[in-house]
Coordinates of C-alpha atoms and ligand atoms in Angstrom, one line a residue:
M1 CA 13.9 -8.4 -7.2
S2 CA 12.6 -5.7 -9.2
V3 CA 11.8 -3.5 -12.1
L4 CA 13.7 -1.1 -10.5
S5 CA 16.7 -0.9 -8.7
L6 CA 18.1 1.2 -5.8
A7 CA 20.8 2.4 -9.0
D8 CA 18.3 3.6 -10.7
V9 CA 17.4 5.5 -7.6
Y10 CA 20.7 6.7 -7.9
R11 CA 20.7 7.8 -10.6
A12 CA 17.9 9.9 -10.9
R13 CA 19.8 11.8 -7.3
R14 CA 22.6 12.8 -9.3
R15 CA 20.1 14.3 -13.0
I16 CA 17.6 16.1 -10.2
E17 CA 20.6 18.0 -8.0
G18 CA 20.2 21.1 -7.9
R19 CA 16.4 21.6 -9.1
V20 CA 15.1 19.6 -6.3
L21 CA 15.3 20.5 -2.8
R22 CA 17.2 17.9 -0.4
T23 CA 13.0 18.5 2.2
P24 CA 14.2 18.3 6.3
L25 CA 13.5 15.8 8.6
I26 CA 12.6 17.2 12.1
E27 CA 11.1 15.6 15.1
S28 CA 8.0 16.2 16.0
P29 CA 7.7 16.8 20.0
S30 CA 3.7 17.1 19.9
L31 CA 3.3 13.7 18.1
S32 CA 6.8 11.6 20.3
A33 CA 4.5 12.3 22.7
I34 CA 1.7 10.6 21.2
A35 CA 3.4 7.9 19.8
G36 CA 5.4 7.1 22.5
A37 CA 8.6 6.7 20.6
P38 CA 10.4 9.3 18.5
V39 CA 7.8 10.5 15.4
F40 CA 9.8 13.0 12.9
L41 CA 8.7 14.4 10.0
K42 CA 10.0 14.5 6.7
L43 CA 9.1 17.8 4.9
E44 CA 8.3 18.0 1.1
T45 CA 6.1 21.1 1.7
V46 CA 9.5 22.8 0.9
Q47 CA 9.8 21.8 -2.0
P48 CA 9.6 24.6 -4.7
T49 CA 6.0 23.8 -6.2
G50 CA 5.1 22.6 -2.8
S51 CA 5.2 19.0 -3.5
F52 CA 7.2 16.0 -3.6
K53 CA 6.3 15.2 -7.3
L54 CA 8.1 18.1 -8.3
R55 CA 10.8 14.7 -7.7
G56 CA 9.1 12.7 -9.8
A57 CA 8.3 14.6 -12.2
T58 CA 12.0 16.4 -12.7
N59 CA 13.5 13.3 -13.2
A60 CA 11.4 11.7 -15.6
L61 CA 11.7 14.8 -17.6
A62 CA 15.0 15.5 -17.6
D63 CA 15.7 12.1 -18.9
L64 CA 12.8 12.9 -21.8
A65 CA 14.7 16.0 -22.9
E66 CA 18.4 14.4 -22.5
R67 CA 16.8 11.6 -25.7
G68 CA 15.4 14.6 -27.7
C69 CA 12.2 14.7 -26.7
R70 CA 10.4 19.1 -26.6
Q71 CA 7.1 18.5 -25.6
V72 CA 5.9 16.5 -23.3
V73 CA 2.1 16.0 -21.5
T74 CA 0.2 14.9 -18.6
A75 CA -2.9 13.7 -16.5
S76 CA -2.9 15.7 -13.0
T77 CA -5.4 16.0 -10.1
G78 CA -2.8 19.0 -9.1
N79 CA 0.3 18.9 -8.0
H80 CA 2.2 16.4 -10.2
G81 CA 0.9 18.7 -12.9
R82 CA 2.1 21.8 -11.5
A83 CA 6.5 19.7 -11.2
V84 CA 5.3 18.6 -15.1
A85 CA 4.7 22.3 -15.5
H86 CA 8.1 24.1 -13.3
A87 CA 10.7 21.2 -14.7
A88 CA 9.6 22.0 -18.0
R89 CA 10.0 25.6 -17.8
A90 CA 13.8 24.8 -15.8
L91 CA 14.0 22.2 -19.0
G92 CA 12.8 24.6 -21.5
I93 CA 10.0 21.9 -22.9
D94 CA 6.7 22.3 -23.3
A95 CA 4.0 20.8 -22.0
A96 CA 0.4 20.6 -21.0
V97 CA -1.3 19.9 -17.9
C98 CA -4.9 17.9 -18.0
M99 CA -7.0 18.3 -15.4
S100 CA -11.1 17.5 -14.5
A101 CA -13.4 20.1 -12.8
L102 CA -12.9 17.9 -9.5
V103 CA -9.2 20.2 -8.9
P104 CA -9.2 22.4 -6.6
E105 CA -9.0 26.4 -8.1
N106 CA -5.7 27.4 -6.3
K107 CA -4.3 24.9 -8.2
V108 CA -5.2 25.0 -11.7
G109 CA -3.9 28.6 -10.9
A110 CA -1.0 27.6 -9.9
V111 CA -0.4 25.6 -12.5
R112 CA -1.6 28.0 -15.3
A113 CA 0.6 30.3 -13.5
L114 CA 3.6 28.8 -14.7
G115 CA 2.5 29.2 -18.4
V116 CA 2.2 26.1 -19.8
R117 CA -0.9 24.4 -22.1
V118 CA -4.1 24.0 -19.3
C119 CA -6.5 21.9 -20.9
I120 CA -10.3 21.2 -17.8
A121 CA -11.8 17.8 -19.3
G122 CA -14.5 15.0 -17.2
K123 CA -15.5 15.2 -13.4
S124 CA -12.2 12.7 -13.0
Q125 CA -8.3 12.4 -13.1
D126 CA -9.5 9.2 -15.9
D127 CA -10.7 11.5 -17.3
A128 CA -8.0 13.9 -17.3
E129 CA -5.3 11.6 -18.5
R130 CA -8.0 9.7 -21.8
E131 CA -7.7 13.8 -23.7
A132 CA -3.5 14.1 -21.8
L133 CA -3.5 10.6 -23.9
R134 CA -5.8 11.8 -27.2
L135 CA -3.0 15.4 -27.3
A136 CA 0.0 12.9 -27.1
R137 CA -1.1 11.0 -29.6
E138 CA -2.9 13.1 -32.1
E139 CA -0.1 16.0 -31.1
G140 CA 3.2 13.7 -30.6
F141 CA 4.0 15.1 -27.0
A142 CA 5.7 12.5 -24.5
Y143 CA 2.8 11.2 -21.6
V144 CA 4.5 11.9 -18.2
P145 CA 2.2 9.5 -16.7
P146 CA 1.7 10.7 -12.7
F147 CA 2.7 7.5 -10.8
D148 CA 3.1 4.5 -12.1
D149 CA 6.6 5.2 -14.5
L150 CA 9.7 4.1 -13.5
S151 CA 11.3 7.2 -13.8
V152 CA 9.1 8.8 -11.9
I153 CA 8.6 5.8 -9.0
A154 CA 12.8 5.9 -9.4
G155 CA 12.6 10.7 -8.1
Q156 CA 10.6 10.0 -5.4
A157 CA 12.5 7.2 -4.0
T158 CA 15.4 10.0 -3.0
I159 CA 12.7 10.8 -1.1
G160 CA 13.6 7.5 0.8
L161 CA 17.2 8.2 0.2
E162 CA 17.0 10.4 2.4
I163 CA 14.9 9.0 5.1
V164 CA 17.9 6.1 5.9
E165 CA 20.3 8.6 5.7
A166 CA 19.7 11.2 7.7
L167 CA 18.1 8.4 10.5
P168 CA 19.8 5.5 9.9
D169 CA 17.8 3.6 12.4
V170 CA 14.9 4.2 11.4
A171 CA 12.2 2.1 11.4
H172 CA 9.0 2.7 10.3
I173 CA 7.7 5.1 7.4
V174 CA 4.1 6.6 6.7
V175 CA 3.3 7.5 3.2
P176 CA 0.3 9.8 1.9
L177 CA -1.2 6.8 -1.0
S178 CA -3.0 7.7 -3.8
G179 CA -1.6 5.7 -7.8
G180 CA 2.3 4.8 -4.9
G181 CA 4.5 5.8 -6.7
L182 CA 5.5 8.0 -3.6
F183 CA 5.3 4.6 -1.3
A184 CA 6.8 1.9 -4.1
G185 CA 9.5 4.8 -4.3
V186 CA 10.4 5.6 -0.7
A187 CA 9.9 1.3 0.1
L188 CA 12.2 0.7 -2.5
A189 CA 14.5 2.5 -1.1
A190 CA 14.5 2.3 2.8
R191 CA 14.1 -1.7 1.9
S192 CA 17.1 -1.2 0.8
A193 CA 18.9 0.1 3.1
N194 CA 16.6 -2.2 6.1
R195 CA 14.7 -4.6 5.2
A196 CA 12.9 -4.1 8.7
I197 CA 11.3 -1.1 8.3
R198 CA 8.0 -1.1 8.5
M199 CA 6.0 0.4 6.1
S200 CA 2.6 1.8 6.1
G201 CA 0.1 4.1 3.3
V202 CA -2.6 6.1 4.2
T203 CA -5.4 6.8 1.7
M204 CA -8.7 8.8 2.1
A205 CA -11.4 6.2 3.0
R206 CA -13.4 8.4 -0.1
G207 CA -12.2 6.5 -3.5
A208 CA -9.3 4.9 -2.2
A209 CA -7.9 2.7 -5.7
M210 CA -4.6 1.2 -4.1
H211 CA -6.4 0.3 -0.9
A212 CA -9.7 -1.1 -3.2
S213 CA -7.4 -2.8 -5.2
L214 CA -5.1 -4.7 -2.9
A215 CA -8.4 -6.3 -1.3
A216 CA -9.5 -7.3 -4.5
G217 CA -6.3 -8.7 -5.4
R218 CA -6.4 -6.9 -8.5
P219 CA -6.5 -3.1 -10.2
V220 CA -10.3 -1.7 -9.9
L221 CA -12.1 1.3 -10.3
V222 CA -13.3 3.1 -7.7
E223 CA -16.0 6.4 -8.3
E224 CA -13.4 9.8 -7.7
V225 CA -14.8 12.4 -5.2
D226 CA -14.4 15.1 -2.9
T227 CA -11.6 14.8 -0.1
L228 CA -10.1 17.2 1.9
A229 CA -7.5 14.7 0.4
D230 CA -7.5 16.1 -3.6
S231 CA -4.2 15.0 -4.7
L232 CA -5.0 11.2 -3.2
G233 CA -7.8 11.1 -5.7
G234 CA -8.1 9.2 -9.0
G235 CA -8.0 6.0 -9.5
I236 CA -4.4 3.6 -10.1
G237 CA -5.4 1.9 -14.0
L238 CA -6.6 -1.2 -14.5
E239 CA -3.2 -1.3 -17.2
N240 CA -1.9 -1.3 -13.4
R241 CA 1.8 -2.0 -14.3
Y242 CA 5.2 -1.0 -11.5
T243 CA 3.0 0.4 -8.8
Y244 CA 0.4 -2.2 -8.0
R245 CA 3.1 -4.5 -7.7
L246 CA 5.7 -2.5 -5.9
T247 CA 2.7 -1.2 -2.8
R248 CA 1.4 -4.9 -2.3
D249 CA 4.4 -6.6 -2.1
F250 CA 6.6 -3.5 0.3
I251 CA 3.1 -2.4 2.0
D252 CA 2.6 -4.0 6.0
D253 CA -0.1 -1.8 6.4
A254 CA -3.0 -0.5 4.5
L255 CA -5.0 2.1 6.4
L256 CA -8.3 4.2 5.7
L257 CA -9.0 7.7 7.4
D258 CA -12.4 9.7 7.2
E259 CA -12.2 13.6 6.7
D260 CA -12.9 14.8 9.9
S261 CA -9.6 12.7 10.7
I262 CA -8.4 14.2 8.7
A263 CA -9.7 17.6 9.3
R264 CA -8.2 16.5 12.3
G265 CA -4.3 16.2 11.3
I266 CA -4.6 19.4 9.0
A267 CA -5.6 21.7 12.2
H268 CA -3.3 19.4 14.9
A269 CA -0.4 20.6 12.1
Y270 CA -0.5 24.2 11.8
R271 CA -1.2 24.1 15.9
H272 CA 1.4 22.2 16.8
E273 CA 4.1 22.4 14.8
R274 CA 2.7 25.8 12.3
L275 CA 2.7 23.5 8.9
V276 CA 0.5 24.5 6.8
V277 CA -0.1 20.7 4.7
E278 CA -2.4 19.9 2.0
G279 CA -4.8 17.3 3.1
A280 CA -3.4 14.9 1.3
A281 CA -0.2 16.0 3.3
A282 CA -1.7 15.5 6.6
V283 CA -3.4 11.8 6.5
G284 CA -0.4 9.9 8.5
I285 CA -0.3 12.6 10.8
A286 CA -3.8 11.9 11.3
A287 CA -3.1 8.1 11.8
L288 CA -1.2 8.6 14.1
L289 CA -3.3 10.7 16.2
D290 CA -6.8 8.3 15.7
S291 CA -4.1 6.1 17.2
A292 CA -4.6 3.9 13.5
L293 CA -1.0 3.2 13.8
P294 CA 0.3 -0.2 15.5
D295 CA 2.1 0.0 17.9
T296 CA 4.1 2.4 18.0
R297 CA 5.6 2.5 21.3
A298 CA 7.0 -1.4 20.7
R299 CA 9.5 0.2 18.0
R300 CA 12.9 -0.1 18.7
G301 CA 13.5 3.3 16.3
P302 CA 12.3 6.2 14.9
L303 CA 9.2 6.9 13.1
V304 CA 9.0 8.7 10.1
I305 CA 6.3 11.0 8.6
I306 CA 5.6 12.3 5.4
V307 CA 4.2 15.9 4.6
T308 CA 3.6 15.7 1.4
G309 CA 2.4 19.4 0.3
A310 CA 1.1 22.3 1.9
N311 CA -0.7 23.3 -1.3
I312 CA -4.4 24.1 0.4
D313 CA -6.6 26.7 -0.7
I314 CA -6.4 29.0 1.6
N315 CA -9.4 29.6 3.0
L316 CA -10.8 26.2 3.3
H317 CA -7.9 25.8 6.1
R318 CA -8.7 28.6 7.8
R319 CA -12.4 27.2 8.2
I320 CA -10.9 23.8 9.1
V321 CA -8.3 25.9 11.5
H322 CA -11.1 27.9 13.3
T323 CA -13.6 24.3 13.5
V324 CA -11.7 21.5 14.5
P325 CA -12.3 20.9 18.3
A326 CA -8.4 20.9 19.5
P327 CA -8.5 17.2 21.2
F328 CA -7.9 15.8 24.5
H329 CA -4.3 14.9 24.2
S330 CA -1.4 16.1 26.7
H331 CA 1.4 17.3 24.6
K332 CA 3.4 18.3 28.1
T333 CA 6.1 16.3 29.4
P334 CA 6.4 14.8 32.9
Ligands
LIG401 C1 0.3 12.6 -5.8 C2 0.5 12.9 -4.0 C3 0.3 12.0 -2.8 C4 0.4 10.4 -2.8 O1 1.3 10.0 -4.2 P1 1.1 9.2 -5.1 O2 1.8 8.3 -6.2 O3 -0.2 8.9 -6.1 O4 0.4 7.9 -4.2 C5 0.1 12.3 -1.4 N1 0.3 13.5 -1.1 C6 -0.2 14.2 -2.3 C7 0.3 16.3 -2.1 C8 0.3 14.0 -3.3 O5 0.0 15.7 -4.1

């Protein structure tokens, strides 16, 4: 059925073992009370680079290294670049990371701190990608795409394996959605275990390229703009090879959130779970708080929200936690 098999996902898991964490899956009392059903959070925030991107990047780079590659280049909204830089260092290969001027300074700094070559190019992820592809062409680096790549998708899919192993009766998985590498991988692994698992993808309304592409029936361009969910920015590529089709085939609900809602998600994670999460990682929690998720009470099993990353500028985080009003949710058990 698919270009990627479950065997590829198990191979990815063996390759990344010991380099990437098997992350905790914790129950959230506050969100379970709101949903009227058990809600679990899959905490990719604890990965060494602060996001799940380490899974796909480590799998892709280990695969390239096994085949003798010594130099890689990538384009990133921050987290993939940091993951590639970390994995390259661990594997002893050279890396260059291209990022646009939209990437927050805390993320650029984190990539720089890993000692790889950094180039800042243009005002969008597409500009950064053009520069990365130029380096690949002119200097012979291997290009590591941030999502539209089978090794990257297989790496992200290991999250899906971990979820169905830890929680075999999971009924619904909520995934932050940008290029769709995470969504495609998790959906592939989860649906291989149980075809009835509901799969929701959540994105910010400001510049949702995959959402617009799904609506149009083909990959389309969307202008990239500033958003709290900066890790969800960027196009899916008009020449998208894998993630558009996989996402289209697996997705049950494609949800959009405004900026206020994302801020509420960040504030809730902090106040009720003591979790520092970035905007992109808060969208699943935000969708639940907004009652945007379909019929959570009717589910026969738990809901899992993937909390994808922690890499938020700490001053921005403080501002959000101080300014978002506490809503009227009743979390008390009767
Ligand atoms: C990259 C990223 C996503 C989205 O992943 P895609 O594979 O591009 O859909 C979500 N959250 C965070 C924190 C990310 O870094």
